[in-house]
Tab-separated table of N, CA and C in Angstrom:
chain	number	residue	atom	x	y	z
W	1	MET	N	30.715	9.880	-23.038
W	1	MET	CA	30.563	8.479	-23.380
W	1	MET	C	29.608	8.393	-24.577
W	2	ASP	N	30.018	7.735	-25.636
W	2	ASP	CA	29.291	7.741	-26.899
W	2	ASP	C	27.891	7.151	-26.839
W	3	ASP	N	27.692	6.107	-26.066
W	3	ASP	CA	26.393	5.436	-26.062
W	3	ASP	C	25.531	5.804	-24.866
W	4	CYS	N	25.849	6.886	-24.170
W	4	CYS	CA	25.109	7.294	-22.980
W	4	CYS	C	24.061	8.339	-23.357
W	5	LEU	N	22.800	8.017	-23.102
W	5	LEU	CA	21.701	8.928	-23.409
W	5	LEU	C	21.880	10.270	-22.716
W	6	PHE	N	22.223	10.270	-21.432
W	6	PHE	CA	22.332	11.530	-20.709
W	6	PHE	C	23.525	12.349	-21.176
W	7	CYS	N	24.621	11.711	-21.551
W	7	CYS	CA	25.747	12.449	-22.140
W	7	CYS	C	25.303	13.122	-23.436
W	8	SER	N	24.478	12.433	-24.215
W	8	SER	CA	23.971	13.003	-25.468
W	8	SER	C	23.045	14.183	-25.214
W	9	ILE	N	22.238	14.112	-24.147
W	9	ILE	CA	21.382	15.244	-23.775
W	9	ILE	C	22.246	16.421	-23.332
W	10	VAL	N	23.234	16.169	-22.484
W	10	VAL	CA	24.133	17.229	-22.020
W	10	VAL	C	24.827	17.899	-23.204
W	11	ALA	N	25.234	17.114	-24.194
W	11	ALA	CA	25.930	17.648	-25.373
W	11	ALA	C	24.988	18.377	-26.330
W	12	GLY	N	23.682	18.226	-26.127
W	12	GLY	CA	22.718	18.853	-27.020
W	12	GLY	C	22.403	18.039	-28.256
W	13	ASP	N	22.868	16.791	-28.293
W	13	ASP	CA	22.638	15.920	-29.452
W	13	ASP	C	21.278	15.244	-29.418
W	14	VAL	N	20.688	15.125	-28.237
W	14	VAL	CA	19.357	14.544	-28.055
W	14	VAL	C	18.494	15.614	-27.395
W	15	PRO	N	17.318	15.885	-27.954
W	15	PRO	CA	16.483	16.932	-27.361
W	15	PRO	C	15.929	16.540	-25.999
W	16	ALA	N	15.775	17.545	-25.153
W	16	ALA	CA	15.184	17.372	-23.827
W	16	ALA	C	14.609	18.721	-23.418
W	17	GLU	N	13.632	18.694	-22.524
W	17	GLU	CA	13.079	19.931	-21.995
W	17	GLU	C	13.919	20.359	-20.796
W	18	VAL	N	14.956	21.124	-21.075
W	18	VAL	CA	15.896	21.574	-20.043
W	18	VAL	C	15.244	22.689	-19.237
W	19	VAL	N	15.311	22.558	-17.908
W	19	VAL	CA	14.686	23.544	-17.027
W	19	VAL	C	15.693	24.320	-16.185
W	20	HIS	N	16.927	23.837	-16.092
W	20	HIS	CA	17.929	24.512	-15.261
W	20	HIS	C	19.308	24.035	-15.700
W	21	VAL	N	20.258	24.974	-15.762
W	21	VAL	CA	21.619	24.649	-16.172
W	21	VAL	C	22.588	25.374	-15.249
W	22	THR	N	23.638	24.673	-14.833
W	22	THR	CA	24.753	25.302	-14.137
W	22	THR	C	26.023	24.891	-14.857
W	23	GLU	N	27.132	25.387	-14.376
W	23	GLU	CA	28.415	25.027	-14.979
W	23	GLU	C	28.650	23.516	-14.936
W	24	ARG	N	28.127	22.849	-13.899
W	24	ARG	CA	28.419	21.428	-13.718
W	24	ARG	C	27.213	20.508	-13.847
W	25	THR	N	25.988	21.084	-13.979
W	25	THR	CA	24.788	20.243	-14.021
W	25	THR	C	23.829	20.683	-15.116
W	26	VAL	N	22.982	19.748	-15.510
W	26	VAL	CA	21.868	20.021	-16.423
W	26	VAL	C	20.646	19.342	-15.822
W	27	ALA	N	19.529	20.055	-15.778
W	27	ALA	CA	18.275	19.504	-15.256
W	27	ALA	C	17.229	19.542	-16.362
W	28	PHE	N	16.543	18.416	-16.547
W	28	PHE	CA	15.549	18.314	-17.614
W	28	PHE	C	14.394	17.436	-17.159
W	29	ARG	N	13.243	17.628	-17.776
W	29	ARG	CA	12.047	16.876	-17.398
W	29	ARG	C	12.184	15.405	-17.791
W	30	ASP	N	11.721	14.527	-16.901
W	30	ASP	CA	11.705	13.087	-17.162
W	30	ASP	C	10.672	12.799	-18.248
W	31	ILE	N	10.998	11.925	-19.187
W	31	ILE	CA	10.047	11.613	-20.264
W	31	ILE	C	8.932	10.677	-19.804
W	32	ASN	N	9.075	10.102	-18.617
W	32	ASN	CA	8.048	9.241	-18.044
W	32	ASN	C	7.764	9.719	-16.618
W	33	PRO	N	7.152	10.902	-16.475
W	33	PRO	CA	7.011	11.487	-15.144
W	33	PRO	C	6.128	10.668	-14.213
W	34	GLN	N	6.559	10.607	-12.948
W	34	GLN	CA	5.835	9.890	-11.905
W	34	GLN	C	5.086	10.845	-10.986
W	35	ALA	N	5.148	12.139	-11.297
W	35	ALA	CA	4.472	13.175	-10.519
W	35	ALA	C	4.375	14.404	-11.411
W	36	PRO	N	3.552	15.381	-11.043
W	36	PRO	CA	3.454	16.601	-11.853
W	36	PRO	C	4.809	17.276	-12.097
W	37	THR	N	5.664	17.274	-11.089
W	37	THR	CA	7.042	17.714	-11.292
W	37	THR	C	7.929	16.488	-11.158
W	38	HIS	N	8.635	16.170	-12.231
W	38	HIS	CA	9.608	15.067	-12.216
W	38	HIS	C	10.738	15.491	-13.141
W	39	VAL	N	11.821	15.932	-12.523
W	39	VAL	CA	12.969	16.465	-13.238
W	39	VAL	C	14.194	15.638	-12.877
W	40	LEU	N	15.041	15.386	-13.848
W	40	LEU	CA	16.310	14.701	-13.621
W	40	LEU	C	17.421	15.731	-13.602
W	41	VAL	N	18.302	15.631	-12.623
W	41	VAL	CA	19.476	16.499	-12.533
W	41	VAL	C	20.689	15.607	-12.747
W	42	VAL	N	21.491	15.940	-13.755
W	42	VAL	CA	22.655	15.116	-14.101
W	42	VAL	C	23.921	15.957	-14.074
W	43	PRO	N	25.043	15.338	-13.712
W	43	PRO	CA	26.315	16.053	-13.852
W	43	PRO	C	26.693	16.073	-15.334
W	44	ARG	N	27.356	17.124	-15.760
W	44	ARG	CA	27.805	17.193	-17.157
W	44	ARG	C	28.830	16.096	-17.453
W	45	GLU	N	29.637	15.766	-16.471
W	45	GLU	CA	30.662	14.738	-16.633
W	45	GLU	C	30.043	13.365	-16.363
W	46	HIS	N	30.430	12.375	-17.138
W	46	HIS	CA	29.865	11.038	-16.984
W	46	HIS	C	30.462	10.308	-15.780
W	47	HIS	N	29.560	9.811	-14.943
W	47	HIS	CA	29.889	8.891	-13.849
W	47	HIS	C	28.771	7.868	-13.828
W	48	ARG	N	29.091	6.621	-13.621
W	48	ARG	CA	28.127	5.529	-13.747
W	48	ARG	C	26.917	5.680	-12.821
W	49	ASP	N	27.138	6.094	-11.596
W	49	ASP	CA	26.041	6.186	-10.624
W	49	ASP	C	26.410	7.174	-9.528
W	50	ALA	N	25.502	7.373	-8.584
W	50	ALA	CA	25.702	8.362	-7.523
W	50	ALA	C	26.931	8.046	-6.680
W	51	ALA	N	27.172	6.773	-6.393
W	51	ALA	CA	28.327	6.405	-5.580
W	51	ALA	C	29.630	6.721	-6.309
W	52	ALA	N	29.688	6.426	-7.595
W	52	ALA	CA	30.886	6.731	-8.381
W	52	ALA	C	31.106	8.238	-8.463
W	53	LEU	N	30.025	9.002	-8.634
W	53	LEU	CA	30.136	10.460	-8.676
W	53	LEU	C	30.664	10.995	-7.348
W	54	ALA	N	30.101	10.539	-6.243
W	54	ALA	CA	30.528	11.014	-4.923
W	54	ALA	C	31.995	10.689	-4.660
W	55	ALA	N	32.443	9.522	-5.099
W	55	ALA	CA	33.842	9.139	-4.895
W	55	ALA	C	34.786	9.973	-5.758
W	56	ALA	N	34.384	10.241	-6.997
W	56	ALA	CA	35.257	10.943	-7.934
W	56	ALA	C	35.210	12.461	-7.783
W	57	ASP	N	34.037	12.998	-7.449
W	57	ASP	CA	33.872	14.450	-7.448
W	57	ASP	C	32.797	14.858	-6.433
W	58	PRO	N	33.155	14.876	-5.152
W	58	PRO	CA	32.160	15.202	-4.124
W	58	PRO	C	31.490	16.556	-4.333
W	59	GLN	N	32.205	17.523	-4.876
W	59	GLN	CA	31.606	18.838	-5.112
W	59	GLN	C	30.510	18.761	-6.171
W	60	ALA	N	30.716	17.978	-7.222
W	60	ALA	CA	29.676	17.816	-8.243
W	60	ALA	C	28.473	17.104	-7.648
W	61	SER	N	28.720	16.151	-6.764
W	61	SER	CA	27.633	15.445	-6.086
W	61	SER	C	26.806	16.433	-5.269
W	62	ALA	N	27.474	17.297	-4.540
W	62	ALA	CA	26.773	18.313	-3.753
W	62	ALA	C	26.019	19.278	-4.656
W	63	GLU	N	26.584	19.606	-5.792
W	63	GLU	CA	25.903	20.525	-6.705
W	63	GLU	C	24.630	19.917	-7.282
W	64	LEU	N	24.588	18.602	-7.443
W	64	LEU	CA	23.331	17.979	-7.880
W	64	LEU	C	22.229	18.285	-6.874
W	65	VAL	N	22.551	18.193	-5.591
W	65	VAL	CA	21.556	18.441	-4.551
W	65	VAL	C	21.136	19.908	-4.545
W	66	SER	N	22.076	20.827	-4.657
W	66	SER	CA	21.699	22.246	-4.657
W	66	SER	C	20.927	22.608	-5.919
W	67	THR	N	21.262	21.996	-7.040
W	67	THR	CA	20.486	22.223	-8.265
W	67	THR	C	19.080	21.675	-8.100
W	68	ALA	N	18.945	20.505	-7.484
W	68	ALA	CA	17.621	19.932	-7.244
W	68	ALA	C	16.770	20.875	-6.395
W	69	ALA	N	17.358	21.477	-5.375
W	69	ALA	CA	16.625	22.426	-4.527
W	69	ALA	C	16.192	23.647	-5.333
W	70	ALA	N	17.055	24.135	-6.205
W	70	ALA	CA	16.704	25.282	-7.049
W	70	ALA	C	15.566	24.934	-8.007
W	71	VAL	N	15.607	23.736	-8.578
W	71	VAL	CA	14.545	23.282	-9.480
W	71	VAL	C	13.225	23.186	-8.717
W	72	ALA	N	13.240	22.558	-7.554
W	72	ALA	CA	12.014	22.415	-6.756
W	72	ALA	C	11.428	23.784	-6.425
W	73	ALA	N	12.265	24.723	-6.032
W	73	ALA	CA	11.786	26.070	-5.716
W	73	ALA	C	11.197	26.746	-6.950
W	74	ALA	N	11.883	26.636	-8.082
W	74	ALA	CA	11.399	27.257	-9.321
W	74	ALA	C	10.067	26.666	-9.768
W	75	GLU	N	9.836	25.399	-9.435
W	75	GLU	CA	8.594	24.719	-9.810
W	75	GLU	C	7.486	24.962	-8.788
W	76	GLY	N	7.780	25.719	-7.725
W	76	GLY	CA	6.785	26.027	-6.710
W	76	GLY	C	6.661	24.991	-5.610
W	77	HIS	N	7.704	24.159	-5.454
W	77	HIS	CA	7.662	23.082	-4.465
W	77	HIS	C	8.841	23.158	-3.496
W	78	GLY	N	9.298	24.362	-3.188
W	78	GLY	CA	10.472	24.526	-2.342
W	78	GLY	C	10.329	23.973	-0.939
W	79	GLU	N	9.089	23.735	-0.495
W	79	GLU	CA	8.856	23.244	0.863
W	79	GLU	C	8.614	21.732	0.926
W	80	ALA	N	8.280	21.106	-0.212
W	80	ALA	CA	7.936	19.676	-0.176
W	80	ALA	C	8.276	19.024	-1.508
W	81	TYR	N	9.355	18.272	-1.507
W	81	TYR	CA	9.770	17.550	-2.705
W	81	TYR	C	10.643	16.386	-2.278
W	82	ARG	N	10.815	15.446	-3.183
W	82	ARG	CA	11.656	14.276	-2.904
W	82	ARG	C	12.825	14.281	-3.882
W	83	MET	N	13.999	13.898	-3.372
W	83	MET	CA	15.182	13.688	-4.198
W	83	MET	C	15.519	12.203	-4.127
W	84	VAL	N	15.716	11.576	-5.278
W	84	VAL	CA	15.960	10.135	-5.319
W	84	VAL	C	17.142	9.829	-6.227
W	85	PHE	N	18.085	9.060	-5.702
W	85	PHE	CA	19.147	8.456	-6.507
W	85	PHE	C	18.853	6.962	-6.576
W	86	ASN	N	18.773	6.389	-7.755
W	86	ASN	CA	18.706	4.935	-7.916
W	86	ASN	C	20.100	4.496	-8.339
W	87	THR	N	20.701	3.610	-7.581
W	87	THR	CA	22.065	3.172	-7.860
W	87	THR	C	22.062	1.675	-8.114
W	88	GLY	N	22.272	1.308	-9.372
W	88	GLY	CA	22.291	-0.091	-9.783
W	88	GLY	C	20.956	-0.550	-10.335
W	89	ALA	N	21.012	-1.521	-11.227
W	89	ALA	CA	19.808	-2.035	-11.876
W	89	ALA	C	18.796	-2.575	-10.868
W	90	GLY	N	19.273	-3.229	-9.819
W	90	GLY	CA	18.379	-3.785	-8.814
W	90	GLY	C	17.603	-2.734	-8.039
W	91	ALA	N	18.073	-1.488	-8.087
W	91	ALA	CA	17.390	-0.384	-7.412
W	91	ALA	C	16.580	0.463	-8.388
W	92	GLY	N	16.534	0.028	-9.655
W	92	GLY	CA	15.730	0.738	-10.637
W	92	GLY	C	16.491	1.682	-11.545
W	93	GLN	N	17.817	1.734	-11.451
W	93	GLN	CA	18.574	2.597	-12.353
W	93	GLN	C	18.533	1.999	-13.753
W	94	THR	N	18.095	2.784	-14.731
W	94	THR	CA	17.998	2.299	-16.103
W	94	THR	C	18.952	3.016	-17.050
W	95	VAL	N	19.399	4.209	-16.681
W	95	VAL	CA	20.420	4.919	-17.456
W	95	VAL	C	21.632	5.036	-16.541
W	96	PHE	N	22.738	4.499	-16.989
W	96	PHE	CA	23.915	4.403	-16.128
W	96	PHE	C	24.829	5.616	-16.300
W	97	HIS	N	24.246	6.757	-15.970
W	97	HIS	CA	24.899	8.061	-15.827
W	97	HIS	C	24.259	8.612	-14.562
W	98	ALA	N	25.069	8.973	-13.585
W	98	ALA	CA	24.528	9.456	-12.309
W	98	ALA	C	23.437	10.486	-12.555
W	99	HIS	N	22.328	10.350	-11.845
W	99	HIS	CA	21.256	11.340	-11.953
W	99	HIS	C	20.395	11.319	-10.707
W	100	LEU	N	19.854	12.485	-10.411
W	100	LEU	CA	19.021	12.704	-9.242
W	100	LEU	C	17.623	13.054	-9.727
W	101	HIS	N	16.631	12.313	-9.256
W	101	HIS	CA	15.238	12.611	-9.575
W	101	HIS	C	14.715	13.639	-8.577
W	102	VAL	N	14.062	14.682	-9.069
W	102	VAL	CA	13.346	15.644	-8.238
W	102	VAL	C	11.866	15.391	-8.513
W	103	VAL	N	11.138	14.984	-7.487
W	103	VAL	CA	9.737	14.595	-7.640
W	103	VAL	C	8.894	15.430	-6.674
W	104	ALA	N	7.805	16.015	-7.200
W	104	ALA	CA	6.941	16.847	-6.350
W	104	ALA	C	5.595	17.046	-7.038
W	105	GLY	N	4.665	17.589	-6.268
W	105	GLY	CA	3.385	17.966	-6.833
W	105	GLY	C	2.271	16.964	-6.606
W	106	ARG	N	2.549	15.933	-5.833
W	106	ARG	CA	1.524	14.969	-5.429
W	106	ARG	C	1.911	14.451	-4.052
W	107	ASP	N	0.999	13.713	-3.412
W	107	ASP	CA	1.316	13.128	-2.112
W	107	ASP	C	2.491	12.177	-2.272
W	108	LEU	N	3.516	12.406	-1.501
W	108	LEU	CA	4.736	11.569	-1.562
W	108	LEU	C	4.898	10.833	-0.239
W	109	GLY	N	3.872	10.116	0.169
W	109	GLY	CA	3.900	9.369	1.434
W	109	GLY	C	5.062	8.406	1.521
W	110	TRP	N	5.186	7.831	2.691
W	110	TRP	CA	6.273	6.872	2.949
W	110	TRP	C	5.681	5.548	3.320
W	111	PRO	N	6.199	4.442	2.870
W	111	PRO	CA	7.354	4.315	2.008
W	111	PRO	C	7.015	4.681	0.556
W	112	PRO	N	8.058	5.003	-0.231
W	112	PRO	CA	7.812	5.350	-1.628
W	112	PRO	C	7.355	4.127	-2.410
W	113	GLY	N	6.774	4.386	-3.551
W	113	GLY	CA	6.384	3.282	-4.424
W	113	GLY	C	4.943	3.329	-4.806
């Protein structure tokens, strides 16, 4: 998608600090981190949000989760990390390309926020 920031990052047209790559995913550091570790995991293929991704390609959806686990482990947080999907503007989604936040390295009490 031409005007999608994350598609541009996946294509290599926009720089990002990439930390993990698979055949179907790219993981890169969030430019506005909310914790010492804050990485976004995106599918290479464009889908508007997590629900659209799960409906269109359940295997890619599952790979986002396994990539998130690999990122957390590589960052030294394999035992305690949070995975977050924001779906829709009302839930805080600001880039409309499915993505999973991996957050770790600080107290992540409940409820979030």
